[in-house]
DNA sequence: CTGTTAGCGCGTTCAA
DNA sequence: TTGAACGCGCTAACAG
């Protein structure tokens, strides 16, 4: 493939001049510019981006770390990131980690090696000391409260949201409340767990491990939850479900099993995905697409570390 | 940041030797290797990947074009691609196109400019003449029957599958059959449309435009379908729904509206997503994750163009 | 086993 | 306005 030197020779100018027309610099006479352009056309010239990257030290690539691609929560988040990336002429490198720490480290290393300009971590398994080792190499943006850290972040106050949701259920007359969540650990999950424990103390209810359902990520997991619920002597009368699809699965499964919602069991979802509307699920709206946008903007800003709290909204429907 | 030359100087060897230990080449004495490693440690040496890319002419990056990230069909496909990419030490650059041709062209141009080694197009809006302009720059892999083209492909025989599915419904006693699909055009959609038209001719039924439902992508679209169905004087008695989530939405919406499945309306889904199992939806299994794997392997093979047909399997459950 | 050297393709300073 | 020359950091052919 022809390179800048070939073009220069053929057009009878220096590589510098070619480079100038390539980058729309001033100080190139119109005739030379045209000559260069003509030769480029003739040779079907393609500039080698990697050489540009090497020369400039940036790639216009931004890494995005997600545990799973195939999940509506991350799907919406990535959608927001992708849209904003497009607008700003950045491309995304997707890291699907399955919550394996090595995959996250790979992503961090790509930042270190300058193959990506910055890194957005939508959810992580690795500890802070790991991330801290890489903050010097480029902007890192988290999707969790990281205000006291050396990175940027866009986040929800999960402690507060969860507390409010629990309070809401309590005000509706529920005393025995359980919750379904994706995973046990994780910054956001821990916040929610703490909110739950504190809430129980406040209303003077005992903490029951069996009222918490983990690995609740997809629609199909609703069935397992209802299964377990049916086998309980003293099941919760309300469930906070941190994902609308899982909530929809629970609602569907309840119908099949003759469990009436909200009378027998109240369900409160999270995210306000479209499915929640169709199935009339009361939910806490989290503007994921907008959060994605924000994450990307922080990633390309990179100036200093910023932190943006996003607020949630209760959407009352018919499952509570 | 220290570079290979600094390391060489400090370690008292040549850059070549440093490069050799960097790439695990043989022919490096143990003491020199150790000396180099020690200096690297000391300087916290980071190799500049872009320089490697420039030198080698490859990036270990593979582009993936999808219309939407946030869709279970593409979610599963990308999951398969991502898993296989991980195994082979490739990373993915994600292009979310929203079916805008310009976005697809951007991806093709990144191939042309060698920022990615090859490109997987999961679904496209652009015409073949556009793609043909880029085949010379690197392997392009499509997720549709492209056997007579200058690319590789992994595909389903959608004409055959759709025909079989229609035949199955017909054998179950259905004469008035409609279908729901994502979009009007697109290679796969056209194949299905043709199968549908041919089938109607075969059973001597008139082609009714109102029996076809477009833009049926998500769970929530099921509601609209059922809405339209309810307003028909002479609605179809069976529906082929090319997406299990949309099928699930239809099933759910039917329940709410007192339409009994399968007696009033038979539903046949596609993909065999987990939701289909939970909701007992009869469906055509499409091994998307496996297809994703295959797509990636074709992308990194690149030797010559290969074409792989994937077969589907009917999963009988309770909605037909 | 080791080092010299010539690229890879482009950006950019500096002098003209 | 222009171009020579150097630098970006690394790989690999070749010579020793």
PDB file of N, CA and C in Angstrom, chain A residues 120-195:
ATOM      1  N   UNK A 120     -13.476   2.983  30.899  1.00  0.00           N
ATOM      2  CA  UNK A 120     -14.708   3.063  31.671  1.00  0.00           C
ATOM      3  C   UNK A 120     -14.985   1.689  32.269  1.00  0.00           C
ATOM      4  N   UNK A 121     -15.111   1.629  33.560  1.00  0.00           N
ATOM      5  CA  UNK A 121     -15.396   0.359  34.232  1.00  0.00           C
ATOM      6  C   UNK A 121     -16.832   0.390  34.742  1.00  0.00           C
ATOM      7  N   UNK A 122     -17.693  -0.353  34.097  1.00  0.00           N
ATOM      8  CA  UNK A 122     -19.111  -0.321  34.450  1.00  0.00           C
ATOM      9  C   UNK A 122     -19.398  -1.133  35.706  1.00  0.00           C
ATOM     10  N   UNK A 123     -18.602  -2.129  35.935  1.00  0.00           N
ATOM     11  CA  UNK A 123     -18.744  -2.949  37.133  1.00  0.00           C
ATOM     12  C   UNK A 123     -17.459  -3.745  37.273  1.00  0.00           C
ATOM     13  N   UNK A 124     -17.053  -3.948  38.500  1.00  0.00           N
ATOM     14  CA  UNK A 124     -15.730  -4.551  38.671  1.00  0.00           C
ATOM     15  C   UNK A 124     -15.746  -5.607  39.754  1.00  0.00           C
ATOM     16  N   UNK A 125     -14.722  -6.450  39.710  1.00  0.00           N
ATOM     17  CA  UNK A 125     -14.518  -7.435  40.761  1.00  0.00           C
ATOM     18  C   UNK A 125     -13.207  -7.116  41.484  1.00  0.00           C
ATOM     19  N   UNK A 126     -12.318  -6.431  40.798  1.00  0.00           N
ATOM     20  CA  UNK A 126     -10.990  -6.180  41.368  1.00  0.00           C
ATOM     21  C   UNK A 126     -11.054  -5.147  42.491  1.00  0.00           C
ATOM     22  N   UNK A 127     -10.055  -5.167  43.327  1.00  0.00           N
ATOM     23  CA  UNK A 127     -10.024  -4.249  44.461  1.00  0.00           C
ATOM     24  C   UNK A 127      -9.423  -2.906  44.053  1.00  0.00           C
ATOM     25  N   UNK A 128      -9.573  -1.945  44.914  1.00  0.00           N
ATOM     26  CA  UNK A 128      -9.076  -0.610  44.631  1.00  0.00           C
ATOM     27  C   UNK A 128      -7.562  -0.564  44.454  1.00  0.00           C
ATOM     28  N   UNK A 129      -6.863  -1.380  45.219  1.00  0.00           N
ATOM     29  CA  UNK A 129      -5.401  -1.310  45.102  1.00  0.00           C
ATOM     30  C   UNK A 129      -4.939  -1.692  43.700  1.00  0.00           C
ATOM     31  N   UNK A 130      -5.733  -2.536  43.028  1.00  0.00           N
ATOM     32  CA  UNK A 130      -5.389  -2.878  41.648  1.00  0.00           C
ATOM     33  C   UNK A 130      -5.588  -1.661  40.753  1.00  0.00           C
ATOM     34  N   UNK A 131      -6.739  -1.056  40.874  1.00  0.00           N
ATOM     35  CA  UNK A 131      -7.036   0.109  40.034  1.00  0.00           C
ATOM     36  C   UNK A 131      -6.033   1.235  40.284  1.00  0.00           C
ATOM     37  N   UNK A 132      -5.715   1.425  41.530  1.00  0.00           N
ATOM     38  CA  UNK A 132      -4.788   2.507  41.872  1.00  0.00           C
ATOM     39  C   UNK A 132      -3.448   2.416  41.150  1.00  0.00           C
ATOM     40  N   UNK A 133      -3.054   1.196  40.860  1.00  0.00           N
ATOM     41  CA  UNK A 133      -1.778   1.028  40.159  1.00  0.00           C
ATOM     42  C   UNK A 133      -1.804   1.558  38.737  1.00  0.00           C
ATOM     43  N   UNK A 134      -3.009   1.799  38.225  1.00  0.00           N
ATOM     44  CA  UNK A 134      -3.097   2.183  36.822  1.00  0.00           C
ATOM     45  C   UNK A 134      -3.588   3.610  36.584  1.00  0.00           C
ATOM     46  N   UNK A 135      -3.948   4.274  37.654  1.00  0.00           N
ATOM     47  CA  UNK A 135      -4.545   5.599  37.472  1.00  0.00           C
ATOM     48  C   UNK A 135      -3.585   6.581  36.813  1.00  0.00           C
ATOM     49  N   UNK A 136      -2.302   6.334  36.947  1.00  0.00           N
ATOM     50  CA  UNK A 136      -1.334   7.280  36.370  1.00  0.00           C
ATOM     51  C   UNK A 136      -1.285   7.206  34.849  1.00  0.00           C
ATOM     52  N   UNK A 137      -1.812   6.111  34.270  1.00  0.00           N
ATOM     53  CA  UNK A 137      -1.645   5.921  32.835  1.00  0.00           C
ATOM     54  C   UNK A 137      -2.732   6.553  31.986  1.00  0.00           C
ATOM     55  N   UNK A 138      -3.813   6.988  32.614  1.00  0.00           N
ATOM     56  CA  UNK A 138      -4.881   7.592  31.835  1.00  0.00           C
ATOM     57  C   UNK A 138      -6.151   7.643  32.655  1.00  0.00           C
ATOM     58  N   UNK A 139      -7.133   8.392  32.165  1.00  0.00           N
ATOM     59  CA  UNK A 139      -8.383   8.533  32.913  1.00  0.00           C
ATOM     60  C   UNK A 139      -9.101   7.193  33.084  1.00  0.00           C
ATOM     61  N   UNK A 140      -9.555   6.955  34.279  1.00  0.00           N
ATOM     62  CA  UNK A 140     -10.381   5.784  34.564  1.00  0.00           C
ATOM     63  C   UNK A 140     -11.698   6.296  35.132  1.00  0.00           C
ATOM     64  N   UNK A 141     -12.794   5.778  34.631  1.00  0.00           N
ATOM     65  CA  UNK A 141     -14.099   6.240  35.082  1.00  0.00           C
ATOM     66  C   UNK A 141     -14.909   5.062  35.613  1.00  0.00           C
ATOM     67  N   UNK A 142     -15.447   5.242  36.779  1.00  0.00           N
ATOM     68  CA  UNK A 142     -16.212   4.172  37.409  1.00  0.00           C
ATOM     69  C   UNK A 142     -17.704   4.484  37.432  1.00  0.00           C
ATOM     70  N   UNK A 143     -18.494   3.441  37.523  1.00  0.00           N
ATOM     71  CA  UNK A 143     -19.936   3.610  37.602  1.00  0.00           C
ATOM     72  C   UNK A 143     -20.387   3.281  39.021  1.00  0.00           C
ATOM     73  N   UNK A 144     -19.740   3.889  39.969  1.00  0.00           N
ATOM     74  CA  UNK A 144     -20.066   3.690  41.379  1.00  0.00           C
ATOM     75  C   UNK A 144     -19.508   4.895  42.129  1.00  0.00           C
ATOM     76  N   UNK A 145     -19.956   5.077  43.316  1.00  0.00           N
ATOM     77  CA  UNK A 145     -19.493   6.228  44.097  1.00  0.00           C
ATOM     78  C   UNK A 145     -17.992   6.082  44.390  1.00  0.00           C
ATOM     79  N   UNK A 146     -17.198   6.969  43.803  1.00  0.00           N
ATOM     80  CA  UNK A 146     -15.745   6.875  43.975  1.00  0.00           C
ATOM     81  C   UNK A 146     -15.193   8.253  44.303  1.00  0.00           C
ATOM     82  N   UNK A 147     -15.965   8.976  45.090  1.00  0.00           N
ATOM     83  CA  UNK A 147     -15.617  10.381  45.331  1.00  0.00           C
ATOM     84  C   UNK A 147     -14.288  10.580  46.041  1.00  0.00           C
ATOM     85  N   UNK A 148     -13.916   9.611  46.848  1.00  0.00           N
ATOM     86  CA  UNK A 148     -12.654   9.780  47.582  1.00  0.00           C
ATOM     87  C   UNK A 148     -11.480   9.123  46.866  1.00  0.00           C
ATOM     88  N   UNK A 149     -11.703   8.781  45.584  1.00  0.00           N
ATOM     89  CA  UNK A 149     -10.661   8.044  44.868  1.00  0.00           C
ATOM     90  C   UNK A 149     -10.034   8.864  43.763  1.00  0.00           C
ATOM     91  N   UNK A 150      -9.021   8.265  43.195  1.00  0.00           N
ATOM     92  CA  UNK A 150      -8.216   8.933  42.195  1.00  0.00           C
ATOM     93  C   UNK A 150      -8.733   8.716  40.771  1.00  0.00           C
ATOM     94  N   UNK A 151     -10.055   8.711  40.625  1.00  0.00           N
ATOM     95  CA  UNK A 151     -10.684   8.450  39.331  1.00  0.00           C
ATOM     96  C   UNK A 151     -11.916   9.340  39.203  1.00  0.00           C
ATOM     97  N   UNK A 152     -12.575   9.281  38.063  1.00  0.00           N
ATOM     98  CA  UNK A 152     -13.860   9.969  37.930  1.00  0.00           C
ATOM     99  C   UNK A 152     -14.982   8.960  38.134  1.00  0.00           C
ATOM    100  N   UNK A 153     -16.182   9.469  38.356  1.00  0.00           N
ATOM    101  CA  UNK A 153     -17.289   8.534  38.534  1.00  0.00           C
ATOM    102  C   UNK A 153     -18.640   9.171  38.274  1.00  0.00           C
ATOM    103  N   UNK A 154     -19.549   8.332  37.820  1.00  0.00           N
ATOM    104  CA  UNK A 154     -20.960   8.691  37.708  1.00  0.00           C
ATOM    105  C   UNK A 154     -21.697   7.623  38.480  1.00  0.00           C
ATOM    106  N   UNK A 155     -22.526   8.029  39.399  1.00  0.00           N
ATOM    107  CA  UNK A 155     -23.080   7.009  40.293  1.00  0.00           C
ATOM    108  C   UNK A 155     -24.455   7.357  40.840  1.00  0.00           C
ATOM    109  N   UNK A 156     -25.070   6.326  41.343  1.00  0.00           N
ATOM    110  CA  UNK A 156     -26.334   6.419  42.059  1.00  0.00           C
ATOM    111  C   UNK A 156     -26.017   6.291  43.541  1.00  0.00           C
ATOM    112  N   UNK A 157     -26.745   6.977  44.357  1.00  0.00           N
ATOM    113  CA  UNK A 157     -26.628   6.744  45.792  1.00  0.00           C
ATOM    114  C   UNK A 157     -27.502   5.532  46.124  1.00  0.00           C
ATOM    115  N   UNK A 158     -26.892   4.378  46.011  1.00  0.00           N
ATOM    116  CA  UNK A 158     -27.676   3.152  46.178  1.00  0.00           C
ATOM    117  C   UNK A 158     -28.170   2.958  47.610  1.00  0.00           C
ATOM    118  N   UNK A 159     -27.389   3.458  48.536  1.00  0.00           N
ATOM    119  CA  UNK A 159     -27.821   3.336  49.926  1.00  0.00           C
ATOM    120  C   UNK A 159     -29.144   4.077  50.112  1.00  0.00           C
ATOM    121  N   UNK A 160     -29.148   5.289  49.660  1.00  0.00           N
ATOM    122  CA  UNK A 160     -30.331   6.129  49.792  1.00  0.00           C
ATOM    123  C   UNK A 160     -31.515   5.569  49.004  1.00  0.00           C
ATOM    124  N   UNK A 161     -31.278   5.185  47.754  1.00  0.00           N
ATOM    125  CA  UNK A 161     -32.375   4.673  46.930  1.00  0.00           C
ATOM    126  C   UNK A 161     -32.982   3.435  47.547  1.00  0.00           C
ATOM    127  N   UNK A 162     -32.106   2.565  47.974  1.00  0.00           N
ATOM    128  CA  UNK A 162     -32.592   1.321  48.544  1.00  0.00           C
ATOM    129  C   UNK A 162     -33.370   1.597  49.827  1.00  0.00           C
ATOM    130  N   UNK A 163     -32.842   2.489  50.628  1.00  0.00           N
ATOM    131  CA  UNK A 163     -33.532   2.847  51.874  1.00  0.00           C
ATOM    132  C   UNK A 163     -34.916   3.400  51.569  1.00  0.00           C
ATOM    133  N   UNK A 164     -34.965   4.296  50.613  1.00  0.00           N
ATOM    134  CA  UNK A 164     -36.255   4.896  50.255  1.00  0.00           C
ATOM    135  C   UNK A 164     -37.238   3.851  49.766  1.00  0.00           C
ATOM    136  N   UNK A 165     -36.743   2.951  48.948  1.00  0.00           N
ATOM    137  CA  UNK A 165     -37.616   1.911  48.414  1.00  0.00           C
ATOM    138  C   UNK A 165     -38.163   1.044  49.548  1.00  0.00           C
ATOM    139  N   UNK A 166     -37.280   0.695  50.463  1.00  0.00           N
ATOM    140  CA  UNK A 166     -37.707  -0.130  51.598  1.00  0.00           C
ATOM    141  C   UNK A 166     -38.737   0.616  52.432  1.00  0.00           C
ATOM    142  N   UNK A 167     -38.466   1.871  52.639  1.00  0.00           N
ATOM    143  CA  UNK A 167     -39.377   2.715  53.413  1.00  0.00           C
ATOM    144  C   UNK A 167     -40.751   2.767  52.738  1.00  0.00           C
ATOM    145  N   UNK A 168     -40.706   2.883  51.443  1.00  0.00           N
ATOM    146  CA  UNK A 168     -41.948   2.931  50.658  1.00  0.00           C
ATOM    147  C   UNK A 168     -42.776   1.672  50.869  1.00  0.00           C
ATOM    148  N   UNK A 169     -42.090   0.531  50.770  1.00  0.00           N
ATOM    149  CA  UNK A 169     -42.788  -0.744  50.984  1.00  0.00           C
ATOM    150  C   UNK A 169     -43.327  -0.820  52.413  1.00  0.00           C
ATOM    151  N   UNK A 170     -42.508  -0.354  53.333  1.00  0.00           N
ATOM    152  CA  UNK A 170     -42.915  -0.379  54.737  1.00  0.00           C
ATOM    153  C   UNK A 170     -44.168   0.459  54.951  1.00  0.00           C
ATOM    154  N   UNK A 171     -44.181   1.612  54.344  1.00  0.00           N
ATOM    155  CA  UNK A 171     -45.346   2.491  54.456  1.00  0.00           C
ATOM    156  C   UNK A 171     -46.590   1.879  53.835  1.00  0.00           C
ATOM    157  N   UNK A 172     -46.358   0.997  52.873  1.00  0.00           N
ATOM    158  CA  UNK A 172     -47.492   0.308  52.255  1.00  0.00           C
ATOM    159  C   UNK A 172     -47.957  -0.854  53.122  1.00  0.00           C
ATOM    160  N   UNK A 173     -47.355  -0.989  54.284  1.00  0.00           N
ATOM    161  CA  UNK A 173     -47.820  -2.002  55.211  1.00  0.00           C
ATOM    162  C   UNK A 173     -46.972  -3.263  55.286  1.00  0.00           C
ATOM    163  N   UNK A 174     -45.859  -3.263  54.570  1.00  0.00           N
ATOM    164  CA  UNK A 174     -45.033  -4.470  54.575  1.00  0.00           C
ATOM    165  C   UNK A 174     -44.004  -4.440  55.699  1.00  0.00           C
ATOM    166  N   UNK A 175     -43.883  -5.587  56.338  1.00  0.00           N
ATOM    167  CA  UNK A 175     -42.939  -5.703  57.439  1.00  0.00           C
ATOM    168  C   UNK A 175     -41.842  -6.713  57.075  1.00  0.00           C
ATOM    169  N   UNK A 176     -42.271  -7.769  56.416  1.00  0.00           N
ATOM    170  CA  UNK A 176     -41.310  -8.801  56.018  1.00  0.00           C
ATOM    171  C   UNK A 176     -40.917  -8.550  54.562  1.00  0.00           C
ATOM    172  N   UNK A 177     -39.766  -7.963  54.396  1.00  0.00           N
ATOM    173  CA  UNK A 177     -39.331  -7.584  53.063  1.00  0.00           C
ATOM    174  C   UNK A 177     -38.022  -8.273  52.727  1.00  0.00           C
ATOM    175  N   UNK A 178     -37.959  -8.809  51.534  1.00  0.00           N
ATOM    176  CA  UNK A 178     -36.716  -9.421  51.079  1.00  0.00           C
ATOM    177  C   UNK A 178     -36.199  -8.701  49.855  1.00  0.00           C
ATOM    178  N   UNK A 179     -35.049  -9.109  49.338  1.00  0.00           N
ATOM    179  CA  UNK A 179     -34.609  -8.508  48.083  1.00  0.00           C
ATOM    180  C   UNK A 179     -33.812  -9.470  47.217  1.00  0.00           C
ATOM    181  N   UNK A 180     -33.838  -9.167  45.931  1.00  0.00           N
ATOM    182  CA  UNK A 180     -33.117  -9.970  44.940  1.00  0.00           C
ATOM    183  C   UNK A 180     -32.050  -9.089  44.323  1.00  0.00           C
ATOM    184  N   UNK A 181     -30.869  -9.627  44.176  1.00  0.00           N
ATOM    185  CA  UNK A 181     -29.772  -8.825  43.655  1.00  0.00           C
ATOM    186  C   UNK A 181     -28.856  -9.673  42.795  1.00  0.00           C
ATOM    187  N   UNK A 182     -28.027  -9.012  42.011  1.00  0.00           N
ATOM    188  CA  UNK A 182     -27.168  -9.739  41.079  1.00  0.00           C
ATOM    189  C   UNK A 182     -26.076 -10.532  41.762  1.00  0.00           C
ATOM    190  N   UNK A 183     -25.334  -9.846  42.621  1.00  0.00           N
ATOM    191  CA  UNK A 183     -24.252 -10.586  43.260  1.00  0.00           C
ATOM    192  C   UNK A 183     -24.056 -10.103  44.679  1.00  0.00           C
ATOM    193  N   UNK A 184     -23.355 -10.884  45.440  1.00  0.00           N
ATOM    194  CA  UNK A 184     -23.188 -10.631  46.854  1.00  0.00           C
ATOM    195  C   UNK A 184     -22.283  -9.432  47.090  1.00  0.00           C
ATOM    196  N   UNK A 185     -21.157  -9.450  46.437  1.00  0.00           N
ATOM    197  CA  UNK A 185     -20.195  -8.381  46.650  1.00  0.00           C
ATOM    198  C   UNK A 185     -20.339  -7.322  45.565  1.00  0.00           C
ATOM    199  N   UNK A 186     -19.395  -6.451  45.474  1.00  0.00           N
ATOM    200  CA  UNK A 186     -19.527  -5.349  44.531  1.00  0.00           C
ATOM    201  C   UNK A 186     -19.937  -4.119  45.312  1.00  0.00           C
ATOM    202  N   UNK A 187     -19.374  -3.001  44.928  1.00  0.00           N
ATOM    203  CA  UNK A 187     -19.583  -1.771  45.687  1.00  0.00           C
ATOM    204  C   UNK A 187     -21.065  -1.442  45.837  1.00  0.00           C
ATOM    205  N   UNK A 188     -21.788  -1.500  44.721  1.00  0.00           N
ATOM    206  CA  UNK A 188     -23.194  -1.128  44.763  1.00  0.00           C
ATOM    207  C   UNK A 188     -24.018  -2.122  45.583  1.00  0.00           C
ATOM    208  N   UNK A 189     -23.709  -3.393  45.414  1.00  0.00           N
ATOM    209  CA  UNK A 189     -24.446  -4.414  46.173  1.00  0.00           C
ATOM    210  C   UNK A 189     -24.225  -4.226  47.676  1.00  0.00           C
ATOM    211  N   UNK A 190     -23.009  -3.902  48.032  1.00  0.00           N
ATOM    212  CA  UNK A 190     -22.716  -3.721  49.460  1.00  0.00           C
ATOM    213  C   UNK A 190     -23.491  -2.547  50.030  1.00  0.00           C
ATOM    214  N   UNK A 191     -23.557  -1.474  49.259  1.00  0.00           N
ATOM    215  CA  UNK A 191     -24.345  -0.319  49.703  1.00  0.00           C
ATOM    216  C   UNK A 191     -25.791  -0.713  49.963  1.00  0.00           C
ATOM    217  N   UNK A 192     -26.310  -1.490  49.036  1.00  0.00           N
ATOM    218  CA  UNK A 192     -27.696  -1.915  49.175  1.00  0.00           C
ATOM    219  C   UNK A 192     -27.860  -2.838  50.372  1.00  0.00           C
ATOM    220  N   UNK A 193     -26.896  -3.727  50.530  1.00  0.00           N
ATOM    221  CA  UNK A 193     -26.960  -4.644  51.668  1.00  0.00           C
ATOM    222  C   UNK A 193     -26.969  -3.887  52.983  1.00  0.00           C
ATOM    223  N   UNK A 194     -26.159  -2.856  53.034  1.00  0.00           N
ATOM    224  CA  UNK A 194     -26.071  -2.064  54.255  1.00  0.00           C
ATOM    225  C   UNK A 194     -27.393  -1.341  54.510  1.00  0.00           C
ATOM    226  N   UNK A 195     -27.951  -0.794  53.430  1.00  0.00           N
ATOM    227  CA  UNK A 195     -29.230  -0.111  53.564  1.00  0.00           C
ATOM    228  C   UNK A 195     -30.290  -1.075  54.091  1.00  0.00           C
TER     229      UNK A 195
END
